[in-house]
Each structure stands twice: as C-alpha cells, then as structure tokens.
Short mmCIF file of C-alpha atoms and ligand atoms in Angstrom, two decimals:
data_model
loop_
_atom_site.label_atom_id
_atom_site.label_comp_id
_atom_site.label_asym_id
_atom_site.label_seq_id
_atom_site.Cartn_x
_atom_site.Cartn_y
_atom_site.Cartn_z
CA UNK B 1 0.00 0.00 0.00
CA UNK B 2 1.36 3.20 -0.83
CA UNK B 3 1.34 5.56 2.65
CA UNK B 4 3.89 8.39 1.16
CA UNK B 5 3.61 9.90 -2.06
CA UNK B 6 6.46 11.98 -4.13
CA UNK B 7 5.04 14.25 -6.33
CA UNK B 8 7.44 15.67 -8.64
CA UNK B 9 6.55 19.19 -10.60
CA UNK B 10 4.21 22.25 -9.27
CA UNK B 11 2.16 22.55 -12.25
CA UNK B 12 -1.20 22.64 -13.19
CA UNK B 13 -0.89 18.33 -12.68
CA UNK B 14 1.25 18.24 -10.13
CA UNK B 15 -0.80 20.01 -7.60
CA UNK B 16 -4.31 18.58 -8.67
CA UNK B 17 -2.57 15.14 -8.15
CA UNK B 18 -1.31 16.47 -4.27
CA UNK B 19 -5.05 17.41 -3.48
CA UNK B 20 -6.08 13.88 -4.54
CA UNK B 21 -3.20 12.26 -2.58
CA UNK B 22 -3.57 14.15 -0.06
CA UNK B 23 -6.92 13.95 0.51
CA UNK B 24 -7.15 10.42 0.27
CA UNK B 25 -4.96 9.68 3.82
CA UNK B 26 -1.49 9.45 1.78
CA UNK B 27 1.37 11.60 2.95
CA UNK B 28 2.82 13.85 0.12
CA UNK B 29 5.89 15.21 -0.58
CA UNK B 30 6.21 17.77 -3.19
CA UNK B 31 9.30 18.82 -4.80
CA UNK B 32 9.77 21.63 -6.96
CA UNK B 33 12.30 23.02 -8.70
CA UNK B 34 12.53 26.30 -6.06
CA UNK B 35 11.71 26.32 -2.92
CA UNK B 36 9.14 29.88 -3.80
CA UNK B 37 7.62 27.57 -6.27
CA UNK B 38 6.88 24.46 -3.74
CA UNK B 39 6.09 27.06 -1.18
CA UNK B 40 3.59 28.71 -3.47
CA UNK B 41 2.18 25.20 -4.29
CA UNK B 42 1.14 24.64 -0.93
CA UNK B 43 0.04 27.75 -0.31
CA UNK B 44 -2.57 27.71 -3.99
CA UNK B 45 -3.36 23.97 -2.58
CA UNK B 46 -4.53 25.78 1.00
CA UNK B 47 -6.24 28.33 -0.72
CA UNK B 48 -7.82 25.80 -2.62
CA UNK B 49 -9.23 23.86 0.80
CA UNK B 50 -10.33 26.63 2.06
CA UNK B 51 -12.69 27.81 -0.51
CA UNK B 52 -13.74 24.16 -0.37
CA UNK B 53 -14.98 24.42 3.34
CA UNK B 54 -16.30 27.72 2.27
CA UNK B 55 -18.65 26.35 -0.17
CA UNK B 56 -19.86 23.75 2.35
CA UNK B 57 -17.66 20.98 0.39
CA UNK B 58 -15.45 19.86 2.73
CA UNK B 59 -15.24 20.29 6.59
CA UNK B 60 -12.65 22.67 8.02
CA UNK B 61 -11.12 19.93 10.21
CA UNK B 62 -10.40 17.51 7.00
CA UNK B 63 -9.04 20.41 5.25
CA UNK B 64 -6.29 21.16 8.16
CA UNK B 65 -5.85 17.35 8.54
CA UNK B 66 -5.11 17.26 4.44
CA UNK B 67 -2.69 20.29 4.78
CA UNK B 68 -0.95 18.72 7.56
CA UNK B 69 0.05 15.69 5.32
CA UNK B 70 1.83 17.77 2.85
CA UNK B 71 4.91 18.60 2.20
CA UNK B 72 7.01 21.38 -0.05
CA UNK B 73 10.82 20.98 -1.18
CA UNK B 74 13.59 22.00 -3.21
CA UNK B 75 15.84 19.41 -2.34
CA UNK B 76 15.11 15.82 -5.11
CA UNK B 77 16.59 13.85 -1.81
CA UNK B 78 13.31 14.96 0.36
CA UNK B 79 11.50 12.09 -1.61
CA UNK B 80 13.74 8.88 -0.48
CA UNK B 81 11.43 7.45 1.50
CA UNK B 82 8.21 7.62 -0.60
CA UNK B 83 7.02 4.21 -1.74
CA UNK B 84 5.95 5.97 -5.12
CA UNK B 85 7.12 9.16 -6.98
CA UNK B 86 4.86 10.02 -9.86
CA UNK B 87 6.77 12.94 -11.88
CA UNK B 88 4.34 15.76 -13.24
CA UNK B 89 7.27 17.94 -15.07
CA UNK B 90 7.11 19.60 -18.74
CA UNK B 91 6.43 17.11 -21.10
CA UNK B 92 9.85 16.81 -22.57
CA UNK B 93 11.69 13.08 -23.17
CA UNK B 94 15.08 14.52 -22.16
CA UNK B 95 14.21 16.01 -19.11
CA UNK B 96 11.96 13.33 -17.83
CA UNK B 97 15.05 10.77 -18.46
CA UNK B 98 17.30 13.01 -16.82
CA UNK B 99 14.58 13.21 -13.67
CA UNK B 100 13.88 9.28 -13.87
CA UNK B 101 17.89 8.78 -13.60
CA UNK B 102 18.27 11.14 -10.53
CA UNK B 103 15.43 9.32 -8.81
CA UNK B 104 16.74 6.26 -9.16
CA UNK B 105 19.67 7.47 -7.36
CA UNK B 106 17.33 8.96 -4.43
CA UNK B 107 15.02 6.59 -3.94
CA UNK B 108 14.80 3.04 -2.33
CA UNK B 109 15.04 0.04 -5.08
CA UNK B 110 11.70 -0.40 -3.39
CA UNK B 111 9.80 2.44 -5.03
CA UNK B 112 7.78 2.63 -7.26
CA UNK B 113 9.09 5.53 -9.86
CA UNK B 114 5.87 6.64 -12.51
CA UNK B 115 5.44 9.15 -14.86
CA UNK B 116 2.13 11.08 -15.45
CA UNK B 117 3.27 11.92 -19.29
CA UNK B 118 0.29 12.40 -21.52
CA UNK B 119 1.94 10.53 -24.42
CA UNK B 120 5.72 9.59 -24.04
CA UNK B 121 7.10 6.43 -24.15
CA UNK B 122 7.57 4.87 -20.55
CA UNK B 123 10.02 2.51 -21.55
CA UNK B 124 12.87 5.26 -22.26
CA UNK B 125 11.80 6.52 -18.20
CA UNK B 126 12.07 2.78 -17.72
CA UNK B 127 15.87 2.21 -19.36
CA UNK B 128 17.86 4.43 -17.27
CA UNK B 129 16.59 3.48 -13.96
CA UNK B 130 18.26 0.17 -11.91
CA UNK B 131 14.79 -1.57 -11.26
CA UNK B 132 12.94 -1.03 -14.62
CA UNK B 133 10.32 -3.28 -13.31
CA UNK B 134 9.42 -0.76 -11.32
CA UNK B 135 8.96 1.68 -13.40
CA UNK B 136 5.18 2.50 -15.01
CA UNK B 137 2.43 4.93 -16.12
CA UNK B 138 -0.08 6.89 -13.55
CA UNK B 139 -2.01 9.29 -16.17
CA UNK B 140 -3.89 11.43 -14.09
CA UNK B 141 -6.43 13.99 -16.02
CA UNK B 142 -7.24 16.66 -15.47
CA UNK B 143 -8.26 18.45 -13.37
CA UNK B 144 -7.58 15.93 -11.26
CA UNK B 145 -9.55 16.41 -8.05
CA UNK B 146 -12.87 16.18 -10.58
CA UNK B 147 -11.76 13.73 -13.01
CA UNK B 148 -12.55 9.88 -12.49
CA UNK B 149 -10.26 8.58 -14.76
CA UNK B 150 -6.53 7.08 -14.26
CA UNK B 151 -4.85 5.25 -17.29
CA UNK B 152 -2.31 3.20 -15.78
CA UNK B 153 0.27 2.14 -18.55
CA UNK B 154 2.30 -0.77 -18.72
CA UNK B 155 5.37 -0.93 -20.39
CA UNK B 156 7.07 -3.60 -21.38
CA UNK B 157 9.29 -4.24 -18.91
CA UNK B 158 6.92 -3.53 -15.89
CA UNK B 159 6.59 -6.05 -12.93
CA UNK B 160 2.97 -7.49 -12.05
CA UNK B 161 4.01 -6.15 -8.89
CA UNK B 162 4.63 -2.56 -9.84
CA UNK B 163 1.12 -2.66 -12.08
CA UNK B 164 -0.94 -3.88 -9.49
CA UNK B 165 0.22 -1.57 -6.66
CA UNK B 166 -0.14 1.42 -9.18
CA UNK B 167 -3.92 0.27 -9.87
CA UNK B 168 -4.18 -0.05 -5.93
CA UNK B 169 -3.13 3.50 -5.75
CA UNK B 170 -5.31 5.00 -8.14
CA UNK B 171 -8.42 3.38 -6.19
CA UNK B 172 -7.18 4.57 -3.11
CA UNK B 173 -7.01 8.15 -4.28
CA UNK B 174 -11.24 7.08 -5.36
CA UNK B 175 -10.68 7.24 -8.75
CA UNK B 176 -11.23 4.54 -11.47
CA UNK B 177 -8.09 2.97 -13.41
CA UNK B 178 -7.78 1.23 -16.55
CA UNK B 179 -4.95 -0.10 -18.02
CA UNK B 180 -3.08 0.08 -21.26
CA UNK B 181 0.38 -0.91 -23.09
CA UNK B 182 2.63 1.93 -23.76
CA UNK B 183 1.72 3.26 -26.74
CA UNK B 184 1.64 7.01 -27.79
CA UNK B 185 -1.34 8.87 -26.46
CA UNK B 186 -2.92 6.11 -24.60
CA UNK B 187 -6.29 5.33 -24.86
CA UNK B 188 -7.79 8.51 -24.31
CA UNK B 189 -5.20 11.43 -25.89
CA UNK B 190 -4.71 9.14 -28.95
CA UNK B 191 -8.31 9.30 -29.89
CA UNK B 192 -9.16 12.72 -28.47
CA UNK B 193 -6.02 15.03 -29.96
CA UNK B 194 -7.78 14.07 -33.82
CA UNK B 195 -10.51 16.05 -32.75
CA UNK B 196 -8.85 18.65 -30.93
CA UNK B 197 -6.38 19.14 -33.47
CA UNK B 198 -8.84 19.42 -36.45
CA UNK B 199 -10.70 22.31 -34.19
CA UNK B 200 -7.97 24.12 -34.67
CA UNK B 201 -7.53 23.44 -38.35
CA UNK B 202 -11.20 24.57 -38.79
CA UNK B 203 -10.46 27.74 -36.86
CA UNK B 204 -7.43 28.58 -39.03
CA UNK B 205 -9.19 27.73 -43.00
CA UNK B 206 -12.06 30.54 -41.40
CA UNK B 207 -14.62 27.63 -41.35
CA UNK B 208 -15.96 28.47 -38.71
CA UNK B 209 -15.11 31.29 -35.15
CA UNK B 210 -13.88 29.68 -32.48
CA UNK B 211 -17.26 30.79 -30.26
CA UNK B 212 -18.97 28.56 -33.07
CA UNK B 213 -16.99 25.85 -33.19
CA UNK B 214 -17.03 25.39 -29.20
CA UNK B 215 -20.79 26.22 -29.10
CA UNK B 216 -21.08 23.51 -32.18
CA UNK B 217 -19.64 20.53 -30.11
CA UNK B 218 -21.57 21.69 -26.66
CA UNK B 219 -24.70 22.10 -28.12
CA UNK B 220 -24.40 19.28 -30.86
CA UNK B 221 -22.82 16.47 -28.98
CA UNK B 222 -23.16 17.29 -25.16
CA UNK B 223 -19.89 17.99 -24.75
CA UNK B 224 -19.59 19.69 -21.54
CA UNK B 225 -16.61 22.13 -23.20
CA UNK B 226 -15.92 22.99 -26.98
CA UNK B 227 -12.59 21.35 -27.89
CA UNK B 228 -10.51 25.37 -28.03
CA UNK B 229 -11.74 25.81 -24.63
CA UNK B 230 -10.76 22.44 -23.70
CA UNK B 231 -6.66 23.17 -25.70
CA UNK B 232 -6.70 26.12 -23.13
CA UNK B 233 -7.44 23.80 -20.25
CA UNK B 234 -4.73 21.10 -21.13
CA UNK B 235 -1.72 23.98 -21.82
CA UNK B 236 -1.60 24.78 -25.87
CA UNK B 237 2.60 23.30 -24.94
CA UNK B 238 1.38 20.63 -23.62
CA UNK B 239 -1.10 19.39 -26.44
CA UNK B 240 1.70 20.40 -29.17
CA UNK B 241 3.95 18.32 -26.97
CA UNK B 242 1.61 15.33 -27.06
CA UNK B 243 0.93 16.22 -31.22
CA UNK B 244 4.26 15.76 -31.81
CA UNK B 245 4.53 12.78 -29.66
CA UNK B 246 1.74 10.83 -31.77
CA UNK B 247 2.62 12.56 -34.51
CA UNK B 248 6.50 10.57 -34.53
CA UNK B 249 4.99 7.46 -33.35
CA UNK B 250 2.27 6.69 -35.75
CA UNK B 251 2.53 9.69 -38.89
CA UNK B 252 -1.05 9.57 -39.58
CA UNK B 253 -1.60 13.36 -40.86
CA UNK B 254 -4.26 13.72 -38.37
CA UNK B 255 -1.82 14.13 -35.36
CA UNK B 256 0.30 16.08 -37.34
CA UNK B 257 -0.09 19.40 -35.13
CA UNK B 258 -1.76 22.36 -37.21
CA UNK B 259 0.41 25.24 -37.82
CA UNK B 260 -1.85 27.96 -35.88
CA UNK B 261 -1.20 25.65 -32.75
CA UNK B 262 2.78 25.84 -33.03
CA UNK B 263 2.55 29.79 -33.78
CA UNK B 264 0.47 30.04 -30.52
CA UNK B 265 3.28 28.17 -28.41
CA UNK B 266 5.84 30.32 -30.23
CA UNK B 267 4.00 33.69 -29.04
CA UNK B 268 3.60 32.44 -25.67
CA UNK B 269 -0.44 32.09 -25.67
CA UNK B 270 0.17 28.72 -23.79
CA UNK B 271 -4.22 28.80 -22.75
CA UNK B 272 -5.51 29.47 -19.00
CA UNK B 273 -2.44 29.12 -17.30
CA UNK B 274 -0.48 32.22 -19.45
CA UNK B 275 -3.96 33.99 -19.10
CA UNK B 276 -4.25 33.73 -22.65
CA UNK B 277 -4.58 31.22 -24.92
CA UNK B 278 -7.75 30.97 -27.87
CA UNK B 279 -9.60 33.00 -25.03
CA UNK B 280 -7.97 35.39 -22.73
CA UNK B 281 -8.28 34.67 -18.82
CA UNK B 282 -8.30 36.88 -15.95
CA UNK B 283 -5.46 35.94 -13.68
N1 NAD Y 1 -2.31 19.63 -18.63
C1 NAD Y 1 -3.01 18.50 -18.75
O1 NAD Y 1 -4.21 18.53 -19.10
C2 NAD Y 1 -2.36 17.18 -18.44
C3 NAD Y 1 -3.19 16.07 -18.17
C4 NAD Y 1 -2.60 14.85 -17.85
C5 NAD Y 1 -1.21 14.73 -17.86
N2 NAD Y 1 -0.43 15.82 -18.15
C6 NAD Y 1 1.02 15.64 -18.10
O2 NAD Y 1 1.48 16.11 -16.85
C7 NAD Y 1 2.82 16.64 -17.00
C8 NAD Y 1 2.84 18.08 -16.49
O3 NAD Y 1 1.88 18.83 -17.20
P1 NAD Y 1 1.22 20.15 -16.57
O4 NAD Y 1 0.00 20.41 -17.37
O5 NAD Y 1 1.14 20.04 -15.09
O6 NAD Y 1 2.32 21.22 -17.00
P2 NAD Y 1 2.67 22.66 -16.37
O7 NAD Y 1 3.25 23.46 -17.47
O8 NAD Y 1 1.52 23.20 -15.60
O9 NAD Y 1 3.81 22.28 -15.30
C9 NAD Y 1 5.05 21.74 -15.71
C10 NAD Y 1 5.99 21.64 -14.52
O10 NAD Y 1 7.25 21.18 -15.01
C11 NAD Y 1 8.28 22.00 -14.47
N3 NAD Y 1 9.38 22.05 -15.41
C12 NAD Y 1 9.46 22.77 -16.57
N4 NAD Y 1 10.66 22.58 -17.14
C13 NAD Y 1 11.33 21.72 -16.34
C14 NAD Y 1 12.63 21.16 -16.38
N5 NAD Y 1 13.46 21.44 -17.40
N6 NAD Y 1 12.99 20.32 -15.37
C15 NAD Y 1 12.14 20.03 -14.36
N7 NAD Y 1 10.91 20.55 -14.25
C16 NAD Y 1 10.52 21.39 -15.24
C17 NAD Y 1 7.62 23.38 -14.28
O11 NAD Y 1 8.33 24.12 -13.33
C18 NAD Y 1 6.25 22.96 -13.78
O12 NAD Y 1 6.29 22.69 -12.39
C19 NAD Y 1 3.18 16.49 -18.47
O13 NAD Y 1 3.88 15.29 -18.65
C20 NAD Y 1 1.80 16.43 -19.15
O14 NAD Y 1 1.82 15.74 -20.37
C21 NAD Y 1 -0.98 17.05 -18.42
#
C-alpha cells in the first residue's frame, strides 16, 4: 500500500494530483524546482481547501488534517522514502530521463518511480533506472480532483508487482483505473487530440469562429466544453507536446499538429495558465 507519495513538478498536474493524494490519507511530498515555487504550491493547494470548506464541500477539520500531510521541497533527496514518486514535469523526453535517472539514485530500489506523461514512451523513463520493473504509467487527467479517470500504462518491462500496486493506488485516491500498453497517447489522448487538433484546423481555413466551433460541439454532442476551450485547459505546450509525440509514433496526418497551434506556443499564448490562450483569462 502506498502511505507516502512523491510528487514531482508544481504545475497545473502536479498540484491537482497532491489534493487527490492528499486527501485520500497518503502523505505527500512535493518537490519543486525552487523552494518559492513548492512554497507557493502549498500555499494555492490551502487556498484551494479553504474555498472548499467555504462552499460547504469539505469540513474545516479535514481540510487542516489534508494540509498537515503535505509537504514542499527544493531538495530531489526529500522524496527517499516515498514508496511511489509520480513525476508531473514539462512534457519533454530529455528532461523526464534526466529526472527518472536522478530518482533512481534517491530513492529506495523499493519504489515505485511513474510518470504522469500524456503521451511519451515509458520505456525510455524505464531504461535508465536500476529496477525497470518498477517503473510504469499513472495518467492522471485533469483536473484531477474532478476527473474519475486514471490510465495506468504498462510498459514492457513492468513487474505485475509494480502494475498492481499502481492500480491499488489509483483506487485509493477514489478514482477509477484502466490499463493500457505503452503506446503514444494512450487510450484517451490518442483518440481525443484528432478532434482537438482538427478544431484548430477549422479555426485557421475561417470555417468556422472559435465561439462557433465550441458552441457547435456543446450544443451538438453534449460535450460539456468545446474542444478550443478544452486546448486552453490542457496547456496549448502541452497538447503540441503530445501532437508531436503521436505525430512521430504513428505519422497519420491527423496528429500532425496544425500550424496555428505551433505559432500560438511560439507567441507564448500557452491557454488558462499564461492567461491567454484561444480565449484570454483573468489571472
Ligand atoms: N495539462 C493537462 O491537461 C495534463 C493532463 C494529464 C497529464 N499531463 C502531463 O502532466 C505533466 C505536467 O503537465 P502540466 O500540465 O502540469 O504542466 P505545467 O506546465 O503546468 O507544469 C510543468 C511543470 O514542469 C516544471 N518544469 C518545466 N521545465 C522543467 C525542467 N526542465 N525540469 C524540471 N521541471 C521542469 C515546471 O516548473 C512545472 O512545475 C506532463 O507530462 C503532461 O503531459 C498534463
């Protein structure tokens, strides 16, 4: 049973996944790059509770008791002890092999070591660690305090072990795993970034505004947000990151990431988190 979680990364991920954690009775330690940035995690993640209990969702004596089981550091070596360390950094290959290879100097050849990537291969995180049994896929979504879903990816040369406790750890946090080989995009990012990706295509040929196009695939197929809005929630980096991904795994044209979305990245307009994206956001 995982009792002590290592969260690795203050993003938008890596903090929704804390809450969860947290939440659910596990201990978490954050680490982040700075200490200012882990600090200001835990403070957004406080704020967070407390507009919870505001709102009548959540007691005030759960929220302190969540608090207290967090964490915030600088320093990679304040995670030895956890029993699992899912990294939430940018979704770069380099820089998550370059992580996975520190933390496999940190951690106990006990630990579980997982990445939340939305699309990279897990078996490159795998090869430069000494256990690569124990080395999977926890794909959170996002946000992740509201989302049900965890895709827990196996790669190839993932234990039984290491698969099963990840699955444990997903229903412990309440949320409902499924599991899938390592393939780009997993099940749900490898049939959804089509669709996003062609929203964007159809934005920049003038078929159609973006208010349209959203409004289109609310009112037309229930969706409960038009795909732009959705690009905005994800990070517009992100989802050219996880383009690209599918894009060099499979070259089938429709992952091939449309021109507008690059240009966005370029100019900064990374969506809600920048404060502007194909909407602009009050920060
Ligand atoms: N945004 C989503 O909807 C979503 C959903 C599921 C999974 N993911 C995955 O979660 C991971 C993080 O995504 P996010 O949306 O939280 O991104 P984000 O941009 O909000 O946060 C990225 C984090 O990575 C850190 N970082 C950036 N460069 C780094 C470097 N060179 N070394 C170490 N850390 C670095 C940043 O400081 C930040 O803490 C990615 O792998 C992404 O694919 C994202």
């Amino acid at each position: 049973m995982i009792k002590r979680l290592g969260i690795v990364g203050s993003g938008i991920m890596g903090s929704g996944i804390a809450e969860v954690a947290a939440k659910a009775g596990i201990d978490v330690v954050l680490r982040s790059r700075q200490q200012e940035t882990a600090d200001a995690m835990l403070a957004s993640l406080e704020k967070s509770l407390g507009k919870q209990v505001e709102k009548g969702k959540l007691d005030e004596q759960t929220a302190k008791e969540t608090l207290a089981r967090v964490t915030a550091h600088h320093d990679l070596h304040a995670l030895a002890e956890c029993d699992l360390v899912l990294e939430s950094v940018v979704e770069d290959l380099d820089v998550k092999k370059d992580l996975f290879s520190r933390l496999s100097d940190v951690c106990s050849d006990s630990a579980i070591l997982a990445t939340n990537t939305s699309t990279l291969p897990v078996v490159e995180l795998a090869t430069v660690v000494d256990e690569p049994q124990r080395v999977c896929g926890i794909h959170f979504f996002n946000p992740a305090p509201a989302m049900a879903l965890v895709e827990i990816v196996r790669p190839l040369t993932a234990s039984d072990e290491t698969i099963q406790a990840a699955r444990a750890f997903a229903e412990d946090c309440g949320k409902s795993p499924v599991e899938v080989k390592d393939r780009a995009g997993f099940i749900v990012n490898a049939l959804l970034f089509p669709y996003l990706n062609n929203a964007v295509r159809m934005l920049e040929t003038g078929t159609a505004t973006r208010d349209d196009i959203d409004a289109a695939m609310k009112g037309g197929c229930n969706f409960p947000m038009g795909p732009l809005e959705l690009l905005d929630l994800v990070g517009l980096d992100t989802s050219l990151a996880i383009l690209d991904a599918l894009y060099t795994e499979f070259h089938d044209p429709n992952f091939a990431p449309a021109p507008l979305l690059r240009r966005m990245v370029a100019a900064q307009r990374l969506g809600r988190k920048t404060g502007a994206g194909f909407y602009d956001y009050q920060r």
